Coordinates of C-alpha atoms and ligand atoms in Angstrom, one line a residue:
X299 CA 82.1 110.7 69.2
X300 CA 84.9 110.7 72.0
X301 CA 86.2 108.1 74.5
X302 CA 84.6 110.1 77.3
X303 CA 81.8 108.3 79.0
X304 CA 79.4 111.2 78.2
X305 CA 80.7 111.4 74.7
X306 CA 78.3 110.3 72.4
X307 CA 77.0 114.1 71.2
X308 CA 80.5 115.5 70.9
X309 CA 82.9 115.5 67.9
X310 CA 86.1 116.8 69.9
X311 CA 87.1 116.2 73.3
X312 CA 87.9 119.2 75.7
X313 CA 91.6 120.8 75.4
X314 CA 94.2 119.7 78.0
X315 CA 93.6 122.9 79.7
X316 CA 89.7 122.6 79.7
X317 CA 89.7 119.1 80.9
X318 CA 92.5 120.5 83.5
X319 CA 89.2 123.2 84.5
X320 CA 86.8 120.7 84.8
X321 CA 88.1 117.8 86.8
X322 CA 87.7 117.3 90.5
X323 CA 89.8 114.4 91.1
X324 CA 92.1 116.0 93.9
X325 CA 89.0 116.5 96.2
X326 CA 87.2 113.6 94.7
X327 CA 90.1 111.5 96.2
X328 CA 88.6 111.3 99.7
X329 CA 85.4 110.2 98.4
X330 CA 86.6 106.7 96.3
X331 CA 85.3 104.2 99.3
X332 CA 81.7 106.0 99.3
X333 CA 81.5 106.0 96.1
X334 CA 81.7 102.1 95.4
X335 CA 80.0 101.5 98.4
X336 CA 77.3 103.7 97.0
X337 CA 77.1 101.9 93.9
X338 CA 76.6 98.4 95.1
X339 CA 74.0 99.8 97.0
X340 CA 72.3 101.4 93.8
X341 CA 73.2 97.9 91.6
X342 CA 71.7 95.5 94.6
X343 CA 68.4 97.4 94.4
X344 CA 68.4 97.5 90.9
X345 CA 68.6 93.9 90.8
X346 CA 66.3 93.6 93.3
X347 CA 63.5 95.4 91.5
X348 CA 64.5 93.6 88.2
X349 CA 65.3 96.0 87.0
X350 CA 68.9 94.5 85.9
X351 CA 69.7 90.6 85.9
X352 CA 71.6 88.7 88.2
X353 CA 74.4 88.2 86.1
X354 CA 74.8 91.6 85.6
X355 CA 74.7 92.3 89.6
X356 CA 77.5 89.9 90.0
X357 CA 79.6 91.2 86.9
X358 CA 79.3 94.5 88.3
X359 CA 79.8 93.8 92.3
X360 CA 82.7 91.7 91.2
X361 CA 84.3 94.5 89.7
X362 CA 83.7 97.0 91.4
X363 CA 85.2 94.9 94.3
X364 CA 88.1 94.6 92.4
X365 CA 88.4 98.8 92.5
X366 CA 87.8 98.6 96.1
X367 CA 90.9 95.9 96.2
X368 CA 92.8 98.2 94.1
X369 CA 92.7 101.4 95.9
X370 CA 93.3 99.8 99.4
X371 CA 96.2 98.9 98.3
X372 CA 96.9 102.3 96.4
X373 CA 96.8 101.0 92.9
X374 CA 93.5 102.8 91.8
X375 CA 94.5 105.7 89.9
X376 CA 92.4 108.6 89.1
X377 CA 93.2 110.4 86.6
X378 CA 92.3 113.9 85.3
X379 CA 91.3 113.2 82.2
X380 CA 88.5 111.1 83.9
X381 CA 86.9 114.3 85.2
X382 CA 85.8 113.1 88.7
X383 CA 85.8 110.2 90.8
X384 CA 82.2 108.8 89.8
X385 CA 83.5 108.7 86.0
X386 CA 86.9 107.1 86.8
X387 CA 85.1 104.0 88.8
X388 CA 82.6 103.6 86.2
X389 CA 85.4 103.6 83.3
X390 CA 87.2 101.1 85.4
X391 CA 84.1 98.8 85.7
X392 CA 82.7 99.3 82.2
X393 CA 86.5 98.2 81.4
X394 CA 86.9 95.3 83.3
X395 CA 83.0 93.8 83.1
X396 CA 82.5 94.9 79.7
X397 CA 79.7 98.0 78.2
X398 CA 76.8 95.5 77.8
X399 CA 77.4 94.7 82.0
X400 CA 79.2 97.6 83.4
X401 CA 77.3 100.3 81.0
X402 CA 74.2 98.8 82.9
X403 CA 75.2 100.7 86.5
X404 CA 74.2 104.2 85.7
X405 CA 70.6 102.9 85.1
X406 CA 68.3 105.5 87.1
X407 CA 71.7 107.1 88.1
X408 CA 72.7 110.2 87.6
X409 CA 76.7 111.7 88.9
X410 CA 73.9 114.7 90.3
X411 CA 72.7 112.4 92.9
X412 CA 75.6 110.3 93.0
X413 CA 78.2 113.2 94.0
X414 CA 75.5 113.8 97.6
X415 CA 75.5 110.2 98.1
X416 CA 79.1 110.4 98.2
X417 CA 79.5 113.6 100.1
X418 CA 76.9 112.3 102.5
X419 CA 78.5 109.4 103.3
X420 CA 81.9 111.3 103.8
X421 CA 80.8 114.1 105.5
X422 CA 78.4 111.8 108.3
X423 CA 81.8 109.8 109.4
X424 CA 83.7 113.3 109.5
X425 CA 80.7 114.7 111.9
X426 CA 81.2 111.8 114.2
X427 CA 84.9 112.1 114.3
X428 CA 84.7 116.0 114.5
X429 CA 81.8 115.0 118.0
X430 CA 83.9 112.7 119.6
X431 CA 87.0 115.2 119.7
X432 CA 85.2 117.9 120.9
X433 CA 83.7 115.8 123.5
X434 CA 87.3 114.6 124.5
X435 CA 88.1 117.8 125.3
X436 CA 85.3 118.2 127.4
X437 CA 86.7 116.2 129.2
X438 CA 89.8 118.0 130.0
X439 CA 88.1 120.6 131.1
X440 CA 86.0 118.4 133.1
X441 CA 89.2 117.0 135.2
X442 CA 90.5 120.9 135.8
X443 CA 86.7 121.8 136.6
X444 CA 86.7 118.8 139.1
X445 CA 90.2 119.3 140.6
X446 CA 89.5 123.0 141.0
X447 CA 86.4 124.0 142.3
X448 CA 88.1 125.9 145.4
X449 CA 91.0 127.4 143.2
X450 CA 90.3 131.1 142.9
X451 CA 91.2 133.4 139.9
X452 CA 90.0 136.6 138.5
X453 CA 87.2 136.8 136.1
X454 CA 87.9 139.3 133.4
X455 CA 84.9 141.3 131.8
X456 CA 86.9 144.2 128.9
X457 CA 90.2 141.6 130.6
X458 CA 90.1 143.9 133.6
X459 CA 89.9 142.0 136.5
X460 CA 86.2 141.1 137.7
X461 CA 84.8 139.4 140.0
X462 CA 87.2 136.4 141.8
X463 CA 85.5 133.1 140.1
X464 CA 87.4 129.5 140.2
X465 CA 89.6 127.8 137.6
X466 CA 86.4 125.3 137.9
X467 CA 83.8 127.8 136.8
X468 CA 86.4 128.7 134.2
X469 CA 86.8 125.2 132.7
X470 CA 83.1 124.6 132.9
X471 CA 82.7 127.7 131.2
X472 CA 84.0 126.3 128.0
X473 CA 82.6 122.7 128.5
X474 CA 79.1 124.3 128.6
X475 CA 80.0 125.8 125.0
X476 CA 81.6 123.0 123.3
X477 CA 77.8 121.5 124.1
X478 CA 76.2 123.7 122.0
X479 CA 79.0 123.1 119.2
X480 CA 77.7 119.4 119.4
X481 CA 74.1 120.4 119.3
X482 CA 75.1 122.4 116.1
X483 CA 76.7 119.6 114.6
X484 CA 74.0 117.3 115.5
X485 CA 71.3 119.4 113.5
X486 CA 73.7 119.4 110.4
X487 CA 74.2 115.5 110.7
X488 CA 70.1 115.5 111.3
X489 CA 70.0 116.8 107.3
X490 CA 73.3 115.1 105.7
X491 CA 71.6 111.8 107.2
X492 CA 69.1 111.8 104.1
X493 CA 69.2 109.4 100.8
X494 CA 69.7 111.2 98.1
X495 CA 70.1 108.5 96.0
X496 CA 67.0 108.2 93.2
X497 CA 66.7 111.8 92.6
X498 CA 68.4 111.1 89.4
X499 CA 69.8 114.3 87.4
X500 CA 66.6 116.1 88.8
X501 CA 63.4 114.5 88.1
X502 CA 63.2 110.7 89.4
X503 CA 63.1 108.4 86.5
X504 CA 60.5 105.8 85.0
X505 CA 62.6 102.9 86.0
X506 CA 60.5 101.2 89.5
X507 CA 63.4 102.0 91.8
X508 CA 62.7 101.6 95.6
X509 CA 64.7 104.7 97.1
X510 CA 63.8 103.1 100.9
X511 CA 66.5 100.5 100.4
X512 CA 69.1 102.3 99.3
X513 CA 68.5 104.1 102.2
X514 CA 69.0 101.1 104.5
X515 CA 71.8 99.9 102.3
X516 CA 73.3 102.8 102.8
X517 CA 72.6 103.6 106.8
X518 CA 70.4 107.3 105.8
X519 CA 67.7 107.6 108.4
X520 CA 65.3 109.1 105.7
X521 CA 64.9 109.4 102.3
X522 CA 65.1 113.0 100.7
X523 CA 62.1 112.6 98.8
X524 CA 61.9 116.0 96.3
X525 CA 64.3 114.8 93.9
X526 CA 64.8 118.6 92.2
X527 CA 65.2 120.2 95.5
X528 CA 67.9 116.9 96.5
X529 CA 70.1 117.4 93.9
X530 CA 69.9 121.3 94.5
X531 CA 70.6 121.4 98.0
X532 CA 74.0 122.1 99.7
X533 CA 72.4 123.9 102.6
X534 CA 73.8 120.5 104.4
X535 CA 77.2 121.7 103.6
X536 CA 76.5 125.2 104.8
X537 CA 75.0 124.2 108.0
X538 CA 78.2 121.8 108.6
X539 CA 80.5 124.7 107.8
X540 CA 78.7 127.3 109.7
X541 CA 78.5 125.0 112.7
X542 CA 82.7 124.2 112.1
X543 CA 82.9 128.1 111.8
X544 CA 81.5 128.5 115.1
X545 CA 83.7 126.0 116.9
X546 CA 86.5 127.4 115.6
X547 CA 85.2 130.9 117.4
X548 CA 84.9 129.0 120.7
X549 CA 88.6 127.4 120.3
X550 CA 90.2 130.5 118.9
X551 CA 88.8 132.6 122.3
X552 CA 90.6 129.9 124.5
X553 CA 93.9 129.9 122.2
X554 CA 93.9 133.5 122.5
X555 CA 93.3 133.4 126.5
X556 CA 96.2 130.7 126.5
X557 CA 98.9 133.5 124.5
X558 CA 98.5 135.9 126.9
X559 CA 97.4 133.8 130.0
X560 CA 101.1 132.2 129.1
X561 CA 102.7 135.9 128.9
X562 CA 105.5 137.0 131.1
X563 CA 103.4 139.7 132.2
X564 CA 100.2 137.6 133.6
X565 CA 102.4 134.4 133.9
X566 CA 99.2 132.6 135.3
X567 CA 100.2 129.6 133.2
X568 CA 103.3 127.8 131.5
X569 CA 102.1 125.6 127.9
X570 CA 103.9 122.2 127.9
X571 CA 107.1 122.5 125.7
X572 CA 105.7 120.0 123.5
X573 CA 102.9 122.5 122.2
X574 CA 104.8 125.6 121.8
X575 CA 107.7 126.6 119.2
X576 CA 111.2 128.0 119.7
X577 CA 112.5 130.9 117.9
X578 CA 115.5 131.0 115.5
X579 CA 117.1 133.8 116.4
X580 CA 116.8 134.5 120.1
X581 CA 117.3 131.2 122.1
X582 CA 115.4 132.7 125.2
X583 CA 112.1 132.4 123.4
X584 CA 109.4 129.8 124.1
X585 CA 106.4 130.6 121.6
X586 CA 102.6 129.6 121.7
X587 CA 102.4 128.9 118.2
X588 CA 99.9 126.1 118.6
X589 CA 97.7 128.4 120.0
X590 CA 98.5 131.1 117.6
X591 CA 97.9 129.2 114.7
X592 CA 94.4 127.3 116.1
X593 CA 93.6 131.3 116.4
X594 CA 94.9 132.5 112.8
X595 CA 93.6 129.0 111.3
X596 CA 89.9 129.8 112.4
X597 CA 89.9 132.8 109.3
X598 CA 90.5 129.9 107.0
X599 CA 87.2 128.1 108.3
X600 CA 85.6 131.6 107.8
X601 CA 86.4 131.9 105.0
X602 CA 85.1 128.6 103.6
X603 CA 82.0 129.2 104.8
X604 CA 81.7 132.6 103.3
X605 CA 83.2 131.0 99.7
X606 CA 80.4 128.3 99.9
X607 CA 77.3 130.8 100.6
X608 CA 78.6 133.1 98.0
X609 CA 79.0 129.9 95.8
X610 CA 75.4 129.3 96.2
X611 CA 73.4 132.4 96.0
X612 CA 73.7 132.9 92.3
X613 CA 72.8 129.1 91.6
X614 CA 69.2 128.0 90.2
X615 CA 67.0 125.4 90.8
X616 CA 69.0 122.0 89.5
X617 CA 72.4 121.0 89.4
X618 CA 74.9 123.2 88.3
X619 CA 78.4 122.6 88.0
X620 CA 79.2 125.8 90.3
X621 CA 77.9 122.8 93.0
X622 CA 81.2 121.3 92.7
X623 CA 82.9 123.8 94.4
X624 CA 81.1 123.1 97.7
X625 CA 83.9 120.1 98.6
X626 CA 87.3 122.1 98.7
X627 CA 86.4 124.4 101.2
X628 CA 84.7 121.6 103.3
X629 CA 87.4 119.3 103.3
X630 CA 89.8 121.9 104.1
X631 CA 87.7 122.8 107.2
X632 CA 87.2 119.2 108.0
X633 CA 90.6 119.0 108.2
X634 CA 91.8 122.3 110.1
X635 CA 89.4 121.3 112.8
X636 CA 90.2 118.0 113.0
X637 CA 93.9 118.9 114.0
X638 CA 93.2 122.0 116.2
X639 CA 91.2 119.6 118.4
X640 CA 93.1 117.5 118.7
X641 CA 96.0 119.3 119.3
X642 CA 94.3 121.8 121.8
X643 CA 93.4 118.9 124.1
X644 CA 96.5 118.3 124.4
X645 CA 97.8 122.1 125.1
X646 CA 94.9 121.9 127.7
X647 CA 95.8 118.8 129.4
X648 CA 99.4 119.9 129.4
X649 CA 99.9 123.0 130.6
X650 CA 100.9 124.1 134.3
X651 CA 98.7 126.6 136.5
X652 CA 100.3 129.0 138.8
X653 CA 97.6 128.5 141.3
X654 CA 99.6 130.5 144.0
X655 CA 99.7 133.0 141.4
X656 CA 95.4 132.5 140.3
X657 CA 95.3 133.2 144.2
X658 CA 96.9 136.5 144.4
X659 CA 95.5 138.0 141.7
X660 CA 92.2 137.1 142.3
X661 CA 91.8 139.4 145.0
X662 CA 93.4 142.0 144.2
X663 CA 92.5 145.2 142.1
X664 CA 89.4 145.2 144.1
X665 CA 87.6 142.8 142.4
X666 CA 85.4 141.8 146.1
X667 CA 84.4 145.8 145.2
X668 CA 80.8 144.2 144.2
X669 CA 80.5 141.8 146.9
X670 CA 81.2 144.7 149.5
X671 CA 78.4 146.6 147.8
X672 CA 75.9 143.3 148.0
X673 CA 76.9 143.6 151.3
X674 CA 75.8 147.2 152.2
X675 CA 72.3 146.5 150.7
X676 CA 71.8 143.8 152.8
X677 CA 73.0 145.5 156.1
X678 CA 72.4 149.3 155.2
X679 CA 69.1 149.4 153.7
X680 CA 70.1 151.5 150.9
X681 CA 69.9 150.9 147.2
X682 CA 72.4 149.2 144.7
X683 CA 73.1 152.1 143.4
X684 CA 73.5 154.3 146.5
X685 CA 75.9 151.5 147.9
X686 CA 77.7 151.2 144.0
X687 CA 78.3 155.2 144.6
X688 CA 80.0 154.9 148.3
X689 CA 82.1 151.7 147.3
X690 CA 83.2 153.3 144.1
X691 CA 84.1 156.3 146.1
X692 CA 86.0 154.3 148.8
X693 CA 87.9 152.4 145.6
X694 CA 88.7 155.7 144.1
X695 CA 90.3 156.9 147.2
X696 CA 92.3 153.8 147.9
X697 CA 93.7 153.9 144.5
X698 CA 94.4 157.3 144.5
X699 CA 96.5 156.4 148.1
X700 CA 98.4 153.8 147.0
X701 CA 96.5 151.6 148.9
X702 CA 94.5 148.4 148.9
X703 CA 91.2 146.9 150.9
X704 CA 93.5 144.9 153.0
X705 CA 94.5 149.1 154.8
X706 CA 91.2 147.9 156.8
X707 CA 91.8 151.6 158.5
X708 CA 91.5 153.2 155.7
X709 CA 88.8 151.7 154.5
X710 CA 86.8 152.0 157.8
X711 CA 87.5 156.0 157.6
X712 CA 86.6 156.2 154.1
X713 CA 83.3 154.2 154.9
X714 CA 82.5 156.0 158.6
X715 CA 82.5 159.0 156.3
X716 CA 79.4 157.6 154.7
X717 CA 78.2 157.0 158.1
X718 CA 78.9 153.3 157.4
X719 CA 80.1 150.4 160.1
X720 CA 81.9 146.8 158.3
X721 CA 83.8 144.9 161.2
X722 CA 87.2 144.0 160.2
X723 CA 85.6 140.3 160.9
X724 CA 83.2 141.1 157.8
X725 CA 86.0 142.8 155.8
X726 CA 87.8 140.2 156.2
X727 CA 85.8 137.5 154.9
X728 CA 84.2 140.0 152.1
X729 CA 87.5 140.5 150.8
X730 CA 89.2 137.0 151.2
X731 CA 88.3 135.8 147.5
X732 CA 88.3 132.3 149.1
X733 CA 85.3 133.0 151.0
X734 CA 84.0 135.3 148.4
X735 CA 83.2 132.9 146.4
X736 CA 80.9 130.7 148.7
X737 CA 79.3 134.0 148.5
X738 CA 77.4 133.2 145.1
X739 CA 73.9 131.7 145.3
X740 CA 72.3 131.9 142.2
X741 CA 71.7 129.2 139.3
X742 CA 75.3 128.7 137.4
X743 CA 77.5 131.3 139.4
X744 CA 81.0 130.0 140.4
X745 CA 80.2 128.9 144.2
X746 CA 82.1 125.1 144.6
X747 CA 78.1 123.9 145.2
X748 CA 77.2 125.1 142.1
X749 CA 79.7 123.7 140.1
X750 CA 80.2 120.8 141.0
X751 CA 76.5 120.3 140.5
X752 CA 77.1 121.7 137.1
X753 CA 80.2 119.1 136.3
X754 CA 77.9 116.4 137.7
X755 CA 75.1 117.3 134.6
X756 CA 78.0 118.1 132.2
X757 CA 79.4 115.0 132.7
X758 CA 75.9 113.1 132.0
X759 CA 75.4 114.9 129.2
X760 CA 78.9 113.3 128.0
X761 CA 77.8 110.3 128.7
X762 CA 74.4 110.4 127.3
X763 CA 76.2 112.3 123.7
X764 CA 78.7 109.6 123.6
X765 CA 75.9 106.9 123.6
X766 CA 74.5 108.9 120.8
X767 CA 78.0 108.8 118.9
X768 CA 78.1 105.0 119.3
X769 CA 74.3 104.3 118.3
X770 CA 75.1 106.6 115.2
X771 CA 78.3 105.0 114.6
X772 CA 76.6 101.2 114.8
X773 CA 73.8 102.1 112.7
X774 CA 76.6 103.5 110.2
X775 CA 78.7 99.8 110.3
X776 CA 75.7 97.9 110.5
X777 CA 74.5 99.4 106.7
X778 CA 78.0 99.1 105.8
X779 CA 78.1 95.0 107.0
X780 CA 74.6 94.6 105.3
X781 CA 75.5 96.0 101.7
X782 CA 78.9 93.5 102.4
X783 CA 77.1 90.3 103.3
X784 CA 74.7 90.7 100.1
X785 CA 77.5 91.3 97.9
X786 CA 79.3 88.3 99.3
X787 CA 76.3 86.4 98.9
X788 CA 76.0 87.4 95.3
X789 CA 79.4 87.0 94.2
X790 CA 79.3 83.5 95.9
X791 CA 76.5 82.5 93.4
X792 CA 73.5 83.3 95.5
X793 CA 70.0 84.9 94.4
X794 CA 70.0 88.4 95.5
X795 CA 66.6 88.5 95.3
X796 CA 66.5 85.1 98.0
X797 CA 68.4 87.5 100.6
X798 CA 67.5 88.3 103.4
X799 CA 67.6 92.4 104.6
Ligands
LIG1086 N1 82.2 116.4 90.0 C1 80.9 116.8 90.0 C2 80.6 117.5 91.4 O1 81.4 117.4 92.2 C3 80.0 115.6 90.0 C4 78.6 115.9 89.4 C5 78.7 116.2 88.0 N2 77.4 116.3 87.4 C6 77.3 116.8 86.2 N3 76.0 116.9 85.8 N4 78.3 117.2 85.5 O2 79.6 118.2 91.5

């Protein structure tokens, strides 16, 4: 027999280098809080079924209160050779409250389901936190949208210039994404929000455990009845990575249009000196190393979520200890997109736009071509593609002159040719960007109407998700103030089966 909790079978404990292979206390770390709030949760309801006395309730609530007391104030120590965070708080309480009370904890417990409950709890707060920074930039782009629905740019399609859009449509652009990035987040916090707490190693157990109220102890919306499938599943973890691994795609496409946006070259806009880096060598050098990094940070995110699925696939039914890999790369992409959020907002809100610049540019290199060509079909009866042909020809010849749609001669000669009248009046306005764009009619196209119809929704749908936040959140601190006042209650010599929940 050993000193490890689980020792009873073995004769010899694992080498220093085994036990070094096994442990998980580094990531376990995060998880201390959730895991003692888990296991009052799983002691009350034991109690409460009679399943253990009220003496040993209160033995074990008073101790494990004593590990919460400890760690707050960073005296709880995990240690390796306790293998994992669930193992070190039991040894603590068995310790303190003595085996015949603290051995009487794991009763219809098992670490399989206690390591989800754990997770679960973890992983709902670090959904909400991830939501409400995404939705703070939203707003950002919400003020630009607001401020700028006349501002005319380029739009790039290959980054060629386009069509001329506004720095409105732009900004709405990426508030319209970050929606569905909630929407994906929501659907993973839809199946972490399930108690897995019961399931046991696998199979239930014989003891009459009520699963419902750890649930509401706890603040899960359901309960995750199949106990074998429970303890199996990390799907919940996939579907949170995959859905970080996608946010990281939207932010690393706006880092990347912020390093060259910011270029000497296309100068269209200066990052704040406060989000950007200097270089050691050549003093001249202002670098957009927060955007570069948000961009070379999203391969790490990647590649968690390709080390989880490939973690997976090879697993059976049950718990496996492979399952214990699933937290490093989590908390690691937890963590990178926690920071680049917050930390892009603040390049967003920051930066300058050359609007004189935005203006310029967004007429020139012909980008009204398609608008002229709209044009033609209206006035000319011909087809799309007849009128595409003459305007590409009439662009092919101005290029090839040096010369641009403002040479209205030119373009009249090159046109007449075609047996084609535009008045300079209509060249005018076809080709003044500013007009151009009041040009657009149809459903989410840059026009000023149409945006600012589209930032009045998207800023609704703010609204109405940071509701959602705060109901989750509530619900969340309402479990956590529940599971508190009953182990107040107990430890103050109260009946646990005479409270009320
Ligand atoms: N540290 C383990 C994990 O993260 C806890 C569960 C261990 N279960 C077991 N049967 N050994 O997965």
């Amino acid at each position: 027999m050993t000193k490890k909790l689980w020792g009873g079978r073995f004769s010899k404990d694992p080498t220093s280098d085994v036990e070094d292979f096994l442990q998980s206390i580094e990531v376990d770390r995060e998880m201390v809080l959730e895991d003692i709030w888990g296991s009052e949760a799983h002691a009350i309801m034991l109690a409460r079924q009679g399943i253990i006395t009220g003496e040993d309730l209160r033995k074990i609530l008073y101790w494990l209160n004593i590990v919460r007391e400890k760690y707050l104030k960073n005296e709880f120590t995990l240690r390796k050779e306790d293998e994992d965070v669930h193992l070190s708080v039991e040894k603590y309480l068995i310790e303190g409250a003595g085996p015949e009370y603290g051995g009487k904890l794991h009763t219809a417990r098992s670490r399989n389901d206690q390591v989800l409950v754990d997770a679960k709890l973890h992983i709902r707060w670090k959904i909400l936190e991830i939501k409400k920074k995404i939705i703070a930039l939203q707003k950002v782009f919400l003020k630009i949208a607001s401020e700028n629905t006349e501002t005319v740019i380029p739009g790039y399609t290959h980054t060629q210039e386009a069509m001329p859009v506004t720095l409105g449509f732009w900004a709405t652009a990426y508030v319209s994404a970050f929606n569905r990035d909630l929407r994906r987040l929501d659907n993973a916090y839809d199946n972490v929000d399930s108690n897995p707490l019961g399931s046991c190693a696998l199979a239930g157990t014989s003891f009459n455990i009520d699963r419902r109220m750890t649930a509401k102890f706890l603040g899960f919306s359901k309960v995750h009845e199949h106990t074998l499938d429970a303890i199996s599943s990390r799907d919940f973890v996939a579907e949170t990575l995959c859905s970080l691994a996608i946010l990281m795609s939207t932010l690393s496409k706006l880092a990347e249009e912020m390093i060259y946006w910011s270029t000497f070259e296309f100068g269209i806009v200066e990052l704040d000196d406060s989000y950007t880096a200097g270089s050691s060598i050549m003093p001249q050098k202002k670098n957009p190393c927060v955007a570069e990094l948000t961009r070379g940070r999203t391969g790490r995110v990647y590649g968690s979520l390709m080390q989880l699925l490939t973690m997976m696939k090879g697993i059976p039914m049950g718990y496996n200890r492979d399952l214990q890999e699933d937290k490093p790369p989590l908390w690691s992409s937890l963590d990178v997109v926690e920071k680049t959020l917050t930390v892009t907002a603040g390049m967003i809100e920051t930066m300058k736009v050359d609007k004189k610049r935005l203006e310029e540019l967004a007429g020139s290199n012909f980008t009204t071509a398609t608008e002229l060509a709209n044009h033609l079909v209206r006035e000319h009866g011909l087809s799309f593609r007849q009128c595409h042909h003459i305007v590409g020809d009439l662009v092919g010849t101005l290029h090839r002159e040096g010369k641009t749609f403002m040479d209205f001669n030119e373009v009249d000669k090159v046109l007449s040719k075609h047996k084609i009248k535009v008045t300079y009046a209509k060249m005018r306005s076809i080709f003044d960007p500013k007009q151009n764009i009041h040009t657009y009619r149809s459903q989410g196209s840059p026009s000023p109407k149409e945006v600012k119809r589209m930032i009045a929704e998207f800023t609704a749908e703010v609204k109405k998700n940071e509701k959602i936040i705060q109901q989750q959140e509530t619900k969340i601190k309402d479990a956590e103030k529940l599971t508190q006042r009953i182990v107040k209650d107990v430890l103050s010599g109260k009946d646990v089966c005479a409270i009320k929940i």
